[in-house]
């Protein structure tokens, strides 16, 4: 049986973190846990290496336009995007349109279960244009998304 890493030419992953995720570890730990964004990124780096990813890069921004530009620039540079758009999930048509405009597949990620929270968080304007959504599992939401992305790249 071949391993995941034997079957694909490139596995370049971009992880995008939206507004306020730079405050993880101290921001509402009862909802988001106590892991910092750096700890999440380091865990993903380690797991990506184990899975044979060629490259994994990270960007956190509190600015919608910066995330839009990162998505646009991913075309031809990355094979997959993992996106925790945070609050922008619920209203950013600009992010939605940027995702729809590029051929790079995107997985939407949330640490908390947005469907069990305030009513305004139940709707994701980006959900219709992403491959799928993983929410409610804390760090494991990110890890699951990474593992799925690698599997999809292997099968392509």
Coordinates of N, CA and C in Angstrom, one line a residue, residues 28-151:
X28 N -11.5 34.9 24.8 CA -12.6 34.0 25.1 C -12.2 32.5 25.1
X29 N -11.3 32.2 26.0 CA -10.8 30.8 26.0 C -11.9 29.7 26.2
X30 N -13.1 30.1 26.8 CA -14.2 29.2 27.0 C -14.8 28.8 25.7
X31 N -14.6 29.6 24.6 CA -15.1 29.4 23.3 C -14.0 28.8 22.4
X32 N -12.8 29.5 22.4 CA -11.8 29.2 21.5 C -10.6 28.4 22.0
X33 N -10.6 28.1 23.3 CA -9.6 27.3 23.9 C -8.4 28.2 24.3
X34 N -7.3 27.6 24.7 CA -6.2 28.3 25.2 C -4.9 28.2 24.3
X35 N -5.1 27.5 23.2 CA -3.9 27.4 22.2 C -3.8 28.8 21.5
X36 N -2.5 29.2 21.3 CA -2.3 30.4 20.6 C -2.3 30.1 19.1
X37 N -2.3 31.2 18.3 CA -2.3 31.0 16.9 C -0.9 30.4 16.5
X38 N 0.1 30.8 17.1 CA 1.5 30.2 16.8 C 1.5 28.7 17.1
X39 N 0.9 28.3 18.2 CA 0.8 26.9 18.5 C 0.0 26.1 17.5
X40 N -1.1 26.7 17.0 CA -1.8 26.1 15.9 C -1.0 25.9 14.7
X41 N -0.3 27.0 14.3 CA 0.6 27.0 13.1 C 1.7 26.0 13.2
X42 N 2.3 25.9 14.4 CA 3.4 25.0 14.6 C 2.9 23.5 14.5
X43 N 1.7 23.3 15.1 CA 1.2 21.9 15.0 C 0.9 21.6 13.5
X44 N 0.3 22.5 12.8 CA 0.1 22.3 11.3 C 1.3 22.1 10.5
X45 N 2.4 22.8 10.8 CA 3.7 22.6 10.2 C 4.2 21.2 10.4
X46 N 4.1 20.7 11.6 CA 4.6 19.4 11.9 C 3.8 18.3 11.2
X47 N 2.4 18.5 11.3 CA 1.6 17.5 10.6 C 1.7 17.5 9.1
X48 N 1.9 18.7 8.5 CA 2.1 18.8 7.1 C 3.4 18.1 6.7
X49 N 4.4 18.3 7.4 CA 5.7 17.6 7.1 C 5.5 16.1 7.2
X50 N 4.8 15.6 8.2 CA 4.5 14.1 8.4 C 3.7 13.6 7.2
X51 N 2.8 14.4 6.6 CA 2.0 14.0 5.4 C 2.7 14.2 4.1
X52 N 3.9 14.8 4.1 CA 4.7 15.0 2.9 C 4.3 16.3 2.2
X53 N 3.8 17.2 2.8 CA 3.5 18.5 2.1 C 4.8 19.1 1.7
X54 N 4.8 19.7 0.5 CA 6.0 20.4 0.0 C 6.2 21.7 0.7
X55 N 5.1 22.4 1.0 CA 5.1 23.7 1.5 C 3.8 24.0 2.3
X56 N 4.0 24.7 3.4 CA 2.8 25.2 4.1 C 3.1 26.6 4.6
X57 N 2.3 27.6 4.3 CA 2.5 29.0 4.7 C 1.3 29.5 5.4
X58 N 1.5 30.5 6.2 CA 0.4 31.0 7.0 C 0.4 32.6 6.9
X59 N -0.9 33.1 7.0 CA -1.1 34.5 7.0 C -2.3 34.7 7.9
X60 N -2.1 35.6 8.9 CA -3.2 36.1 9.7 C -3.3 37.6 9.4
X61 N -4.6 38.0 9.2 CA -4.8 39.4 9.0 C -6.2 39.8 9.6
X62 N -6.2 41.0 10.1 CA -7.4 41.6 10.6 C -8.1 42.5 9.5
X63 N -7.5 42.4 8.3 CA -7.9 43.3 7.2 C -8.5 42.4 6.0
X64 N -9.7 42.6 5.7 CA -10.4 41.9 4.7 C -9.6 41.9 3.3
X65 N -9.2 43.1 2.9 CA -8.5 43.3 1.7 C -7.2 42.5 1.6
X66 N -6.5 42.4 2.7 CA -5.3 41.6 2.7 C -5.6 40.1 2.5
X67 N -6.6 39.6 3.1 CA -7.0 38.2 2.8 C -7.5 38.0 1.4
X68 N -8.3 39.0 0.9 CA -8.7 38.9 -0.5 C -7.5 38.8 -1.5
X69 N -6.5 39.7 -1.2 CA -5.3 39.6 -2.1 C -4.5 38.3 -1.9
X70 N -4.5 37.8 -0.7 CA -3.8 36.5 -0.5 C -4.5 35.4 -1.3
X71 N -5.8 35.4 -1.3 CA -6.6 34.4 -2.0 C -6.3 34.6 -3.5
X72 N -6.4 35.8 -4.0 CA -6.1 36.0 -5.5 C -4.7 35.6 -5.9
X73 N -3.7 35.9 -5.1 CA -2.3 35.5 -5.4 C -2.0 34.0 -5.2
X74 N -3.0 33.3 -4.6 CA -2.8 31.8 -4.5 C -2.8 31.1 -5.8
X75 N -3.5 31.7 -6.8 CA -3.6 31.0 -8.1 C -2.2 30.7 -8.7
X76 N -2.0 29.5 -9.0 CA -0.7 29.1 -9.5 C 0.4 28.9 -8.5
X77 N 0.2 29.3 -7.3 CA 1.2 29.3 -6.3 C 0.9 28.2 -5.2
X78 N -0.4 28.0 -4.9 CA -0.8 27.0 -3.9 C -1.8 26.0 -4.5
X79 N -1.8 24.8 -3.9 CA -2.7 23.8 -4.4 C -3.9 23.7 -3.6
X80 N -3.9 24.3 -2.4 CA -5.1 24.2 -1.5 C -5.0 25.4 -0.5
X81 N -6.1 25.9 -0.1 CA -6.2 27.0 0.9 C -7.1 26.4 2.0
X82 N -6.6 26.6 3.3 CA -7.4 26.4 4.5 C -7.7 27.7 5.0
X83 N -9.0 28.0 5.2 CA -9.4 29.4 5.6 C -10.3 29.4 6.8
X84 N -9.8 30.1 7.8 CA -10.6 30.5 9.0 C -10.9 32.0 8.8
X85 N -12.0 32.3 8.2 CA -12.3 33.7 7.9 C -12.8 34.4 9.1
X86 N -13.0 33.7 10.2 CA -13.5 34.3 11.5 C -14.8 35.1 11.2
X87 N -14.9 36.3 11.7 CA -16.1 37.1 11.6 C -16.4 37.4 10.1
X88 N -15.4 37.4 9.3 CA -15.7 37.7 7.9 C -16.5 36.7 7.2
X89 N -16.5 35.5 7.8 CA -17.3 34.4 7.3 C -18.8 34.8 7.0
X90 N -19.3 35.6 7.9 CA -20.7 35.8 8.0 C -21.2 37.0 7.1
X91 N -20.3 37.8 6.5 CA -20.7 38.9 5.7 C -19.8 39.3 4.6
X92 N -18.6 38.7 4.4 CA -17.7 39.2 3.4 C -18.0 38.6 2.0
X93 N -18.7 39.4 1.3 CA -19.0 39.0 -0.1 C -17.6 39.1 -0.9
X94 N -16.8 40.0 -0.5 CA -15.5 40.2 -1.1 C -14.6 38.9 -1.0
X95 N -14.6 38.3 0.2 CA -13.9 37.0 0.3 C -14.6 35.9 -0.5
X96 N -15.9 35.9 -0.5 CA -16.7 34.9 -1.2 C -16.3 35.0 -2.7
X97 N -16.3 36.2 -3.2 CA -16.1 36.4 -4.7 C -14.6 36.1 -5.0
X98 N -13.7 36.4 -4.1 CA -12.3 36.0 -4.4 C -12.1 34.5 -4.5
X99 N -12.8 33.8 -3.5 CA -12.7 32.3 -3.6 C -13.3 31.8 -4.9
X100 N -14.4 32.3 -5.3 CA -15.1 31.8 -6.5 C -14.3 32.1 -7.7
X101 N -13.4 33.1 -7.7 CA -12.7 33.6 -8.9 C -11.4 32.8 -9.2
X102 N -11.0 31.9 -8.2 CA -9.8 31.2 -8.5 C -10.0 29.7 -8.5
X103 N -9.2 29.0 -9.1 CA -9.3 27.5 -9.2 C -8.8 26.7 -8.0
X104 N -8.2 27.4 -7.1 CA -7.6 26.7 -5.9 C -8.7 26.3 -4.9
X105 N -8.8 25.1 -4.6 CA -9.9 24.6 -3.7 C -9.6 25.2 -2.2
X106 N -10.7 25.5 -1.5 CA -10.7 26.1 -0.2 C -11.5 25.2 0.7
X107 N -11.0 25.0 1.9 CA -11.8 24.4 3.0 C -12.0 25.5 4.1
X108 N -13.2 25.7 4.5 CA -13.6 26.6 5.5 C -13.4 26.0 6.9
X109 N -12.8 26.7 7.8 CA -12.5 26.1 9.1 C -13.0 27.1 10.2
X110 N -13.5 26.5 11.3 CA -13.8 27.3 12.5 C -13.5 26.4 13.7
X111 N -12.9 27.1 14.7 CA -12.5 26.4 16.0 C -13.8 26.0 16.7
X112 N -14.8 26.9 16.8 CA -16.0 26.7 17.5 C -17.1 26.2 16.5
X113 N -18.2 25.7 17.0 CA -19.3 25.3 16.2 C -20.2 26.5 15.9
X114 N -20.0 27.1 14.8 CA -20.7 28.3 14.5 C -22.3 28.1 14.5
X115 N -22.7 26.9 14.3 CA -24.1 26.6 14.3 C -24.8 26.5 15.7
X116 N -23.9 26.5 16.7 CA -24.4 26.4 18.1 C -24.2 27.7 18.8
X117 N -23.8 28.7 18.1 CA -23.6 30.0 18.7 C -24.7 31.0 18.3
X118 N -24.3 32.3 18.4 CA -25.3 33.3 18.2 C -25.9 33.2 16.7
X119 N -27.2 33.6 16.6 CA -27.9 33.4 15.3 C -27.1 34.0 14.1
X120 N -26.5 35.2 14.3 CA -25.8 35.8 13.2 C -24.6 35.0 12.7
X121 N -24.1 34.1 13.6 CA -22.9 33.3 13.2 C -23.3 32.0 12.4
X122 N -24.6 31.7 12.3 CA -25.1 30.5 11.7 C -24.9 30.5 10.2
X123 N -24.9 31.7 9.6 CA -24.8 31.8 8.1 C -23.3 32.1 7.7
X124 N -22.9 31.3 6.7 CA -21.6 31.5 6.1 C -21.8 31.9 4.7
X125 N -21.4 33.2 4.3 CA -21.5 33.6 2.9 C -20.5 32.9 2.0
X126 N -19.4 32.3 2.6 CA -18.4 31.7 1.8 C -18.7 30.2 1.6
X127 N -19.6 29.6 2.4 CA -19.8 28.2 2.3 C -20.2 27.7 0.9
X128 N -21.0 28.5 0.2 CA -21.4 28.0 -1.1 C -20.3 27.9 -2.2
X129 N -19.1 28.5 -1.9 CA -18.0 28.5 -2.9 C -16.8 27.8 -2.4
X130 N -16.9 27.1 -1.2 CA -15.7 26.3 -0.7 C -16.0 24.9 -0.9
X131 N -15.0 24.0 -0.8 CA -15.2 22.6 -0.9 C -16.0 22.0 0.2
X132 N -15.8 22.5 1.4 CA -16.5 22.1 2.6 C -16.1 22.9 3.8
X133 N -16.8 22.6 4.9 CA -16.7 23.4 6.1 C -16.5 22.4 7.3
X134 N -15.5 22.7 8.1 CA -15.2 21.9 9.3 C -15.3 22.9 10.5
X135 N -16.1 22.6 11.5 CA -16.2 23.5 12.6 C -16.5 22.7 13.9
X136 N -16.1 23.3 15.0 CA -16.5 22.8 16.3 C -15.5 21.9 16.9
X137 N -14.4 21.7 16.3 CA -13.4 20.7 16.9 C -12.1 21.3 17.4
X138 N -12.1 22.7 17.5 CA -10.9 23.3 18.0 C -9.7 23.1 17.0
X139 N -8.6 22.8 17.5 CA -7.4 22.5 16.7 C -7.6 21.4 15.7
X140 N -8.4 20.4 16.1 CA -8.7 19.3 15.2 C -9.4 19.7 14.0
X141 N -10.1 20.8 14.0 CA -10.8 21.3 12.8 C -9.7 21.6 11.7
X142 N -8.6 22.3 12.2 CA -7.5 22.6 11.3 C -6.8 21.3 10.8
X143 N -6.5 20.4 11.7 CA -5.8 19.2 11.4 C -6.6 18.4 10.4
X144 N -7.9 18.2 10.6 CA -8.8 17.5 9.7 C -8.8 18.1 8.3
X145 N -8.8 19.5 8.3 CA -8.8 20.2 7.0 C -7.5 19.9 6.2
X146 N -6.4 20.0 7.0 CA -5.1 19.7 6.4 C -5.0 18.3 5.8
X147 N -5.5 17.3 6.6 CA -5.4 15.9 6.1 C -6.3 15.7 4.9
X148 N -7.5 16.3 4.9 CA -8.4 16.2 3.8 C -7.8 16.8 2.5
X149 N -7.2 18.0 2.7 CA -6.5 18.7 1.6 C -5.4 17.8 1.0
X150 N -4.6 17.2 1.8 CA -3.5 16.3 1.3 C -4.1 15.1 0.6
X151 N -5.2 14.5 1.1 CA -5.8 13.4 0.5 C -6.4 13.8 -0.9

